[in-house]
PDB file of C-alpha atoms in Angstrom:
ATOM      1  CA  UNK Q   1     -11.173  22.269  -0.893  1.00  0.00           C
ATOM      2  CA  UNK Q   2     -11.195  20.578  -4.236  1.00  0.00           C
ATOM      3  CA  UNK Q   3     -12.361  17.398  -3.961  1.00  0.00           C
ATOM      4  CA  UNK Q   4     -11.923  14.223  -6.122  1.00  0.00           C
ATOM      5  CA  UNK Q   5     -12.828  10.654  -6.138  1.00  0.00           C
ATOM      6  CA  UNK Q   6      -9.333   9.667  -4.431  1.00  0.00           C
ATOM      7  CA  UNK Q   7      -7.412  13.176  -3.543  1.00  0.00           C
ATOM      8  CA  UNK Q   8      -8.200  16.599  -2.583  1.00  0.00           C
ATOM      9  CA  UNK Q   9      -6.489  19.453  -3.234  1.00  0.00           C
ATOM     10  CA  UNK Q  10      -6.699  21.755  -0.149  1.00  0.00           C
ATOM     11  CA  UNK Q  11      -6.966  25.269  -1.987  1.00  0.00           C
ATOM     12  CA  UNK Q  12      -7.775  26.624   1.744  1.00  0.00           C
ATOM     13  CA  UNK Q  13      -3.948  26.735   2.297  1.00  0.00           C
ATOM     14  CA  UNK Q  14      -1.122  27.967   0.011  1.00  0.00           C
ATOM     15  CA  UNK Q  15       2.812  27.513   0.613  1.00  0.00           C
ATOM     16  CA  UNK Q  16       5.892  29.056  -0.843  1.00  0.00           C
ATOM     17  CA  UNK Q  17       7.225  26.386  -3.336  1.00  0.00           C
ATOM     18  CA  UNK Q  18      10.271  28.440  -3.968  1.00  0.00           C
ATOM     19  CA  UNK Q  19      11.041  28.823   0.027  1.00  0.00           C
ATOM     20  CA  UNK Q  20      10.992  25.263   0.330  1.00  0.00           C
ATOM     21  CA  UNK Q  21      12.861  24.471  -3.065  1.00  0.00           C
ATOM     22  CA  UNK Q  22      16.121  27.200  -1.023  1.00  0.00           C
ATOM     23  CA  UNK Q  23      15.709  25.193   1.597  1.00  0.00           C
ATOM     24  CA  UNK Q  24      15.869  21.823   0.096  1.00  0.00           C
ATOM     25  CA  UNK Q  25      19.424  23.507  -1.701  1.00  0.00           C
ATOM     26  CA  UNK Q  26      20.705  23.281   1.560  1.00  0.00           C
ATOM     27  CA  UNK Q  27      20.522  19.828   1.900  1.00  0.00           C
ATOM     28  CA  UNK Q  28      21.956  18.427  -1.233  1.00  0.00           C
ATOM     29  CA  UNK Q  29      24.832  16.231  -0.456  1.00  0.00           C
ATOM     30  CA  UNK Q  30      22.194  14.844   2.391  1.00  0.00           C
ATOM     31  CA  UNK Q  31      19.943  12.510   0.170  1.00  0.00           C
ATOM     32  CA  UNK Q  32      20.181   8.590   1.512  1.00  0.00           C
ATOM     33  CA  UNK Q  33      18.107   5.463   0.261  1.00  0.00           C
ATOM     34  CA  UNK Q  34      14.479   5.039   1.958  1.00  0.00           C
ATOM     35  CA  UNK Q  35      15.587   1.743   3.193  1.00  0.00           C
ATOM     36  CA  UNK Q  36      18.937   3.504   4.983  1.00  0.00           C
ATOM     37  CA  UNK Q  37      16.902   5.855   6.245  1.00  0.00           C
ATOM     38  CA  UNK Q  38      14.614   3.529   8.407  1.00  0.00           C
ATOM     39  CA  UNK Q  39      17.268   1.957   9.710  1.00  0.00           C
ATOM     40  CA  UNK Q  40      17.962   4.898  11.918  1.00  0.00           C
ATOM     41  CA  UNK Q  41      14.493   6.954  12.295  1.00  0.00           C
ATOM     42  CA  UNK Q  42      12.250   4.481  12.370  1.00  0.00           C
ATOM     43  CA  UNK Q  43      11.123   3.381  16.129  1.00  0.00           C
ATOM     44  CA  UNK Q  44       8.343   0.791  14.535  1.00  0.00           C
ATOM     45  CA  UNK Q  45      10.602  -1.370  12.722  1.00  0.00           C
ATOM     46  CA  UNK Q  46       7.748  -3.524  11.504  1.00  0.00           C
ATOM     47  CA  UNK Q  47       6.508  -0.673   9.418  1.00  0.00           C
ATOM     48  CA  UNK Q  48       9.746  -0.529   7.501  1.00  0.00           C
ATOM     49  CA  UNK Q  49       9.607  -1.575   3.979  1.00  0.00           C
ATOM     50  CA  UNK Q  50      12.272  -2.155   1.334  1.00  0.00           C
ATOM     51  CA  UNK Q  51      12.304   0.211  -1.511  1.00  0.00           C
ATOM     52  CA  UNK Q  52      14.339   0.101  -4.339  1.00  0.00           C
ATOM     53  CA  UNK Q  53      17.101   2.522  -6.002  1.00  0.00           C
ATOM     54  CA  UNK Q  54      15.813   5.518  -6.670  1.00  0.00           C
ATOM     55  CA  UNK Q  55      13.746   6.296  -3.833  1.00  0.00           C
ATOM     56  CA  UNK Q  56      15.430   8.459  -1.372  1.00  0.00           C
ATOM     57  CA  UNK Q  57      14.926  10.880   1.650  1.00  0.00           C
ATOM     58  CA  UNK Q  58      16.602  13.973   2.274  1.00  0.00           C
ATOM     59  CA  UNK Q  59      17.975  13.403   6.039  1.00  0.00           C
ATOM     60  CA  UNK Q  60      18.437  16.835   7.086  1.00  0.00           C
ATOM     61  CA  UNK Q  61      19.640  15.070  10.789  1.00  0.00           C
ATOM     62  CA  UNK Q  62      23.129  14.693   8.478  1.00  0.00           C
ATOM     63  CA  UNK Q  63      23.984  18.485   7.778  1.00  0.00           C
ATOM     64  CA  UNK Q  64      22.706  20.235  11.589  1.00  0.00           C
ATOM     65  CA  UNK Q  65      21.031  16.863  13.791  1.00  0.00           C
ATOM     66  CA  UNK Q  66      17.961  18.455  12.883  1.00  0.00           C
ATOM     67  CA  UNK Q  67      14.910  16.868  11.690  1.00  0.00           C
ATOM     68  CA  UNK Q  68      12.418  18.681   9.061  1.00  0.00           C
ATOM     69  CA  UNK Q  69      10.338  19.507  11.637  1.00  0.00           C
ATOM     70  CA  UNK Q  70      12.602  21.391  13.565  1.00  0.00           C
ATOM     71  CA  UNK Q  71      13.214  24.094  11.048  1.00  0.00           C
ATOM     72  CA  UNK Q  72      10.646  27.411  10.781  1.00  0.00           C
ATOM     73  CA  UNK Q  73      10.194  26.763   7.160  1.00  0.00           C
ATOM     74  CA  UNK Q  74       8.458  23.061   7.295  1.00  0.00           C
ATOM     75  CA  UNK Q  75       7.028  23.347  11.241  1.00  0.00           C
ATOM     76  CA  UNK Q  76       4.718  26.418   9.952  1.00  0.00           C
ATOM     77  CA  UNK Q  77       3.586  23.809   7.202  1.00  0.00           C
ATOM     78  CA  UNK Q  78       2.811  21.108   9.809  1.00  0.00           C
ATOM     79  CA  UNK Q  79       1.251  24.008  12.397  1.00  0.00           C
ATOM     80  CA  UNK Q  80      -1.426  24.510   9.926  1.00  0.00           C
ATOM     81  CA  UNK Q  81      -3.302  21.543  10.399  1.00  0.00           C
ATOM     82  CA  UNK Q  82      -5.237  20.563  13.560  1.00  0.00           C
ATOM     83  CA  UNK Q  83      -4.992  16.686  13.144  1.00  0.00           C
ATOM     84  CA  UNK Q  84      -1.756  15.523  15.105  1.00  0.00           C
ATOM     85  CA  UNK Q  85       1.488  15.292  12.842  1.00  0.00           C
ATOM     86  CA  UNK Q  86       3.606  12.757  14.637  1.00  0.00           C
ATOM     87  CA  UNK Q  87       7.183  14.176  13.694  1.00  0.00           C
ATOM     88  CA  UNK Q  88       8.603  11.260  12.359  1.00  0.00           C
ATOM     89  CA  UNK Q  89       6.277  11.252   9.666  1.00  0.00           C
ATOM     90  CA  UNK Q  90       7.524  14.498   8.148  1.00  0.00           C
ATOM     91  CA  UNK Q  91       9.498  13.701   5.132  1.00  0.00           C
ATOM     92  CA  UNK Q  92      11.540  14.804   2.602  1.00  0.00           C
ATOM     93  CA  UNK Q  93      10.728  12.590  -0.658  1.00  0.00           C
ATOM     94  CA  UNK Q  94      13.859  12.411  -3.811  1.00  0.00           C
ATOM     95  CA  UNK Q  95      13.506  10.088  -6.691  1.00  0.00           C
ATOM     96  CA  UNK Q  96      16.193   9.698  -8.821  1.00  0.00           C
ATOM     97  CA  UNK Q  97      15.845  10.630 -12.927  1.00  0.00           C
ATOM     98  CA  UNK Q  98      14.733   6.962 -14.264  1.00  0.00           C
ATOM     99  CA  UNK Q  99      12.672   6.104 -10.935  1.00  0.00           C
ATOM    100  CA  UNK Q 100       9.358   4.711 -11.829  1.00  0.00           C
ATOM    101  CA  UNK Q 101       7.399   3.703  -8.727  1.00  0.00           C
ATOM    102  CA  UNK Q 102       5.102   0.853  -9.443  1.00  0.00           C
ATOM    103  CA  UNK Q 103       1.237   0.424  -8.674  1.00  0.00           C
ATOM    104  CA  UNK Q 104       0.787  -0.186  -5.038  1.00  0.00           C
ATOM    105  CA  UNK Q 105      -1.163   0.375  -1.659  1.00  0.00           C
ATOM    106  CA  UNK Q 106       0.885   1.699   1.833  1.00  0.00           C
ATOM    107  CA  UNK Q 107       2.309  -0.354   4.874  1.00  0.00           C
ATOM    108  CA  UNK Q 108       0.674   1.768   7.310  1.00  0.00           C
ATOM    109  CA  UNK Q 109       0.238   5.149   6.544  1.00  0.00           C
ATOM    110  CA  UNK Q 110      -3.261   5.527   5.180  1.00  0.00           C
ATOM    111  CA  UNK Q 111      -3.155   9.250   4.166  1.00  0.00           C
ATOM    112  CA  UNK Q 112      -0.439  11.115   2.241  1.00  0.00           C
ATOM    113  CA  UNK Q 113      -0.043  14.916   2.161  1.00  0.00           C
ATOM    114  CA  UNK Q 114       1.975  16.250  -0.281  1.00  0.00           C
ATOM    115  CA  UNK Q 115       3.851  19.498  -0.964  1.00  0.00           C
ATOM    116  CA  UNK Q 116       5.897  19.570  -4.720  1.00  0.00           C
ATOM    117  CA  UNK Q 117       8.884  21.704  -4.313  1.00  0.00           C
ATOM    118  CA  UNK Q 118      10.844  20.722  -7.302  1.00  0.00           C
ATOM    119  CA  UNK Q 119      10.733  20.928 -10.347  1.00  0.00           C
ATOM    120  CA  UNK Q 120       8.952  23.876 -11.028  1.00  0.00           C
ATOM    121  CA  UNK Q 121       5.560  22.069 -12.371  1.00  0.00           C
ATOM    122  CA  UNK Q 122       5.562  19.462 -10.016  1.00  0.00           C
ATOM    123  CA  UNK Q 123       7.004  16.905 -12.251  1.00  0.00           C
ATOM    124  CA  UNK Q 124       6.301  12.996 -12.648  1.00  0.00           C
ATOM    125  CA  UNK Q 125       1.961  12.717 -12.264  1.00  0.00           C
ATOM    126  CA  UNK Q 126       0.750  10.452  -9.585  1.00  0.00           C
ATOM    127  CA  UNK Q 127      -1.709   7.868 -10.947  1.00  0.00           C
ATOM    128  CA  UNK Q 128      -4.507   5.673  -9.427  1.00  0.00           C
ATOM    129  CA  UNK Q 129      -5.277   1.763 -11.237  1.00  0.00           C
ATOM    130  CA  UNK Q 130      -7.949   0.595 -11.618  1.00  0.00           C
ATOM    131  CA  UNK Q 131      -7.961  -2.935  -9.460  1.00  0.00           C
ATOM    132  CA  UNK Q 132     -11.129  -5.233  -9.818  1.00  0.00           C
ATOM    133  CA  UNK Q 133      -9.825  -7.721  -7.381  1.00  0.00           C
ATOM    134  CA  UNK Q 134     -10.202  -7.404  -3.062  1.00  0.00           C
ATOM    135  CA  UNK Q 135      -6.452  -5.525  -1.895  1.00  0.00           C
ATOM    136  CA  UNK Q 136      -5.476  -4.783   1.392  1.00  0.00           C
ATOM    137  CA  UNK Q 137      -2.520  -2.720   2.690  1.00  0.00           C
ATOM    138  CA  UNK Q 138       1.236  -3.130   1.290  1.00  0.00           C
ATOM    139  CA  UNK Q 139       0.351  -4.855  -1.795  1.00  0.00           C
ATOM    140  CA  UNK Q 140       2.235  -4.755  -5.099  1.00  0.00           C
ATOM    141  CA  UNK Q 141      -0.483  -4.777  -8.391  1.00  0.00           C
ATOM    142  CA  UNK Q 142       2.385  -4.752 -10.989  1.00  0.00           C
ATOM    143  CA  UNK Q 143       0.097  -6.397 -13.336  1.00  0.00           C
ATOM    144  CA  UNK Q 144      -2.488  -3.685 -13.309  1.00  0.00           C
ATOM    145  CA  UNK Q 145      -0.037  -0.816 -14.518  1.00  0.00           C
ATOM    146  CA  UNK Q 146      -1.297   0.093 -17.721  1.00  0.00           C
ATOM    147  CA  UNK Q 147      -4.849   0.185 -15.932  1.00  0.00           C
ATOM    148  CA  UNK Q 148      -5.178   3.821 -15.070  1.00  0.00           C
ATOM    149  CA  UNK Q 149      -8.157   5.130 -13.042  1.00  0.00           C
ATOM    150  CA  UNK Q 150      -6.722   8.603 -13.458  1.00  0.00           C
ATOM    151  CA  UNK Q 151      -3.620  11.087 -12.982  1.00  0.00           C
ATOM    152  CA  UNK Q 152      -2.858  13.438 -10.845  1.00  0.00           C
ATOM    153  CA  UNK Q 153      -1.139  16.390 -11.905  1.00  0.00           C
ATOM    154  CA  UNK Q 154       0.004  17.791  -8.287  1.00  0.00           C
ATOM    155  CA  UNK Q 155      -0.456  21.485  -7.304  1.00  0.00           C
ATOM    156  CA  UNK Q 156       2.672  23.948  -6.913  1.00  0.00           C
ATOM    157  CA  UNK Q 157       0.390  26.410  -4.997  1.00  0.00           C
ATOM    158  CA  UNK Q 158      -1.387  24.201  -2.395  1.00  0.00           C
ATOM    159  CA  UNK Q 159      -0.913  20.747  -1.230  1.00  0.00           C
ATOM    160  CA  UNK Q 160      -2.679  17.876  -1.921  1.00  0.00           C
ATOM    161  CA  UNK Q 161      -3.782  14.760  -0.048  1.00  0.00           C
ATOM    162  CA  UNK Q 162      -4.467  11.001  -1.393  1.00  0.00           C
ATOM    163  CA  UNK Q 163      -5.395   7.904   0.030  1.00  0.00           C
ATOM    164  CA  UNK Q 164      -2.172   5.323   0.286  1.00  0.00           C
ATOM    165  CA  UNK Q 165      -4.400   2.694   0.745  1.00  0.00           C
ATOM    166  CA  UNK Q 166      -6.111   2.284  -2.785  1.00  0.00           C
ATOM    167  CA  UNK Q 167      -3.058   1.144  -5.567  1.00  0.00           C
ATOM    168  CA  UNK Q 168      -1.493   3.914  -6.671  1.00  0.00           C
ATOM    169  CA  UNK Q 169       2.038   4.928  -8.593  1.00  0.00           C
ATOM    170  CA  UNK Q 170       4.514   7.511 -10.590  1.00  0.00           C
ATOM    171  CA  UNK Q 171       5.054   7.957 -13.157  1.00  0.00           C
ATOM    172  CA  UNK Q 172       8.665   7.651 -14.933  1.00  0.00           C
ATOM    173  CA  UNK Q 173      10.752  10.543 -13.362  1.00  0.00           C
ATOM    174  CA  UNK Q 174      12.244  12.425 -16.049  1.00  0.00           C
ATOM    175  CA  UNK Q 175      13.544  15.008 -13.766  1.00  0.00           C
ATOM    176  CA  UNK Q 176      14.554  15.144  -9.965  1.00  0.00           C
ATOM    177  CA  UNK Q 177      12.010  15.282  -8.248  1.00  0.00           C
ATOM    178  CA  UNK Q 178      11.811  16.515  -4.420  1.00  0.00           C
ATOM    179  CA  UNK Q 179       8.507  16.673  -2.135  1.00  0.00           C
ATOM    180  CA  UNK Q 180       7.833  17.420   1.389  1.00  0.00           C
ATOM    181  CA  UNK Q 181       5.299  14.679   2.398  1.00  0.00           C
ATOM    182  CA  UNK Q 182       3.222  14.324   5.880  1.00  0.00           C
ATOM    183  CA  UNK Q 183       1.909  10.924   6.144  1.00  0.00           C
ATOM    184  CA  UNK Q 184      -1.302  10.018   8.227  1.00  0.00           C
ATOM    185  CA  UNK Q 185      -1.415   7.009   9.711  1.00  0.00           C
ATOM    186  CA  UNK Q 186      -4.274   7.366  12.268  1.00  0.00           C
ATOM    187  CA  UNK Q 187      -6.172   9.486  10.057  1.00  0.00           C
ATOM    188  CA  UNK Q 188      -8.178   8.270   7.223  1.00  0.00           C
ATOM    189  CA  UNK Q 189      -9.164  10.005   4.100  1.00  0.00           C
ATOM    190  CA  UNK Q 190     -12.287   9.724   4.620  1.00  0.00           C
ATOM    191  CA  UNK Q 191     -11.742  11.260   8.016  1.00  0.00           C
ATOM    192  CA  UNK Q 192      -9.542  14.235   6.481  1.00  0.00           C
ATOM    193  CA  UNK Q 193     -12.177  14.733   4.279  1.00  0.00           C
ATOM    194  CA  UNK Q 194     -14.784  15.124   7.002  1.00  0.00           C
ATOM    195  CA  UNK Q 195     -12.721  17.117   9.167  1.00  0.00           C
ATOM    196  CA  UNK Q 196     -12.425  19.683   6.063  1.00  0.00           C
ATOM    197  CA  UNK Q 197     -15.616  19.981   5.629  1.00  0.00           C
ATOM    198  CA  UNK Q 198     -16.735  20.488   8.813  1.00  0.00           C
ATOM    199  CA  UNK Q 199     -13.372  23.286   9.284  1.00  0.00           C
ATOM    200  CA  UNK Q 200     -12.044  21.700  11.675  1.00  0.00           C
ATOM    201  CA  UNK Q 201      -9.197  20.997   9.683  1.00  0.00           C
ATOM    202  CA  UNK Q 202      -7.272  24.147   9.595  1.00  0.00           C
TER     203      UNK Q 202
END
């Protein structure tokens, strides 16, 4: 585990970016607005949240009626961790060429696991602000983006987990960019951190 003030990369496990990258091929005439997407998948509409163009999920349900989790290549992902995975929360992120999603702190989920599949080097950086005021969950700090805390530069060899709950964005996406994401909402980082440390993790 490499640790850091607000992610960790979890060098412990390494997955097969190009595996996931065929797989995603498979899916491309399946991508669909966040917001559409909640509509249908989402039992706890009060967690929904409206997102604007750009931000998409690949809805593999469209092509077979199967969700992520249901195929070999992203359940063997999930499998590795102890914590509980609710299913739902197993995601296929696409943002758009142009997207730029601004500085902000989650709805619910408090932990995000990430696994870059495309492009090649990972693509757009995530970035933490730096926020001297009190924030809470599903906040918008548009005022703080040029006040970086630090970048992320995501790993193509192992994935990486951040806190959604401190504000956080992306950079401009200059080129499609596709991850699988987990998100955590009953597990904190904090938590994840602790549980790594102590193995019980994996």
């Amino acid at each position: 585990m490499k640790l850091f003030d607000k992610h960790v990369i979890f060098d412990e496990i390494t997955y097969d970016r190009e595996e996931l990258e065929a797989f995603v091929n498979r899916f491309k005439d399946c991508v669909v607005n966040y917001s559409k997407w909640q509509e249908t998948n989402l039992e706890d509409t009060e967690s929904a949240w409206v997102v604007p163009k750009g931000y998409n999920i690949v809805d593999t349900r469209l092509l077979e009626g199967k969700a992520p989790y249901e195929y070999p290549e992203i359940k063997k992902l999930v499998d590795l961790f102890k914590i509980p995975i609710q299913e739902n929360h197993v995601l296929i992120s696409h943002y758009d060429v142009g997207f730029k999603l601004r500085p902000h702190t989650d709805h619910g989920s408090k932990v995000s696991i990430m696994f870059p599949i495309h492009p090649e080097d990972a693509g757009a950086e995530l970035v933490f602000h730096d926020v001297d005021v009190d924030y809470g969950p599903a906040t918008a700090f548009d005022q703080y983006l040029d006040k970086v805390d630090y970048k992320v530069k995501y790993s193509t060899k192992h994935p990486t987990a951040f806190t959604t709950q401190v504000p956080h964005s992306v950079e401009r996406v200059t080129e499609e960019r596709i991850y699988l994401k987990f998100m955590l909402f009953d597990t904190t980082f904090e938590e994840l951190k602790d549980l790594c440390k102590q193995g019980r993790l994996f």
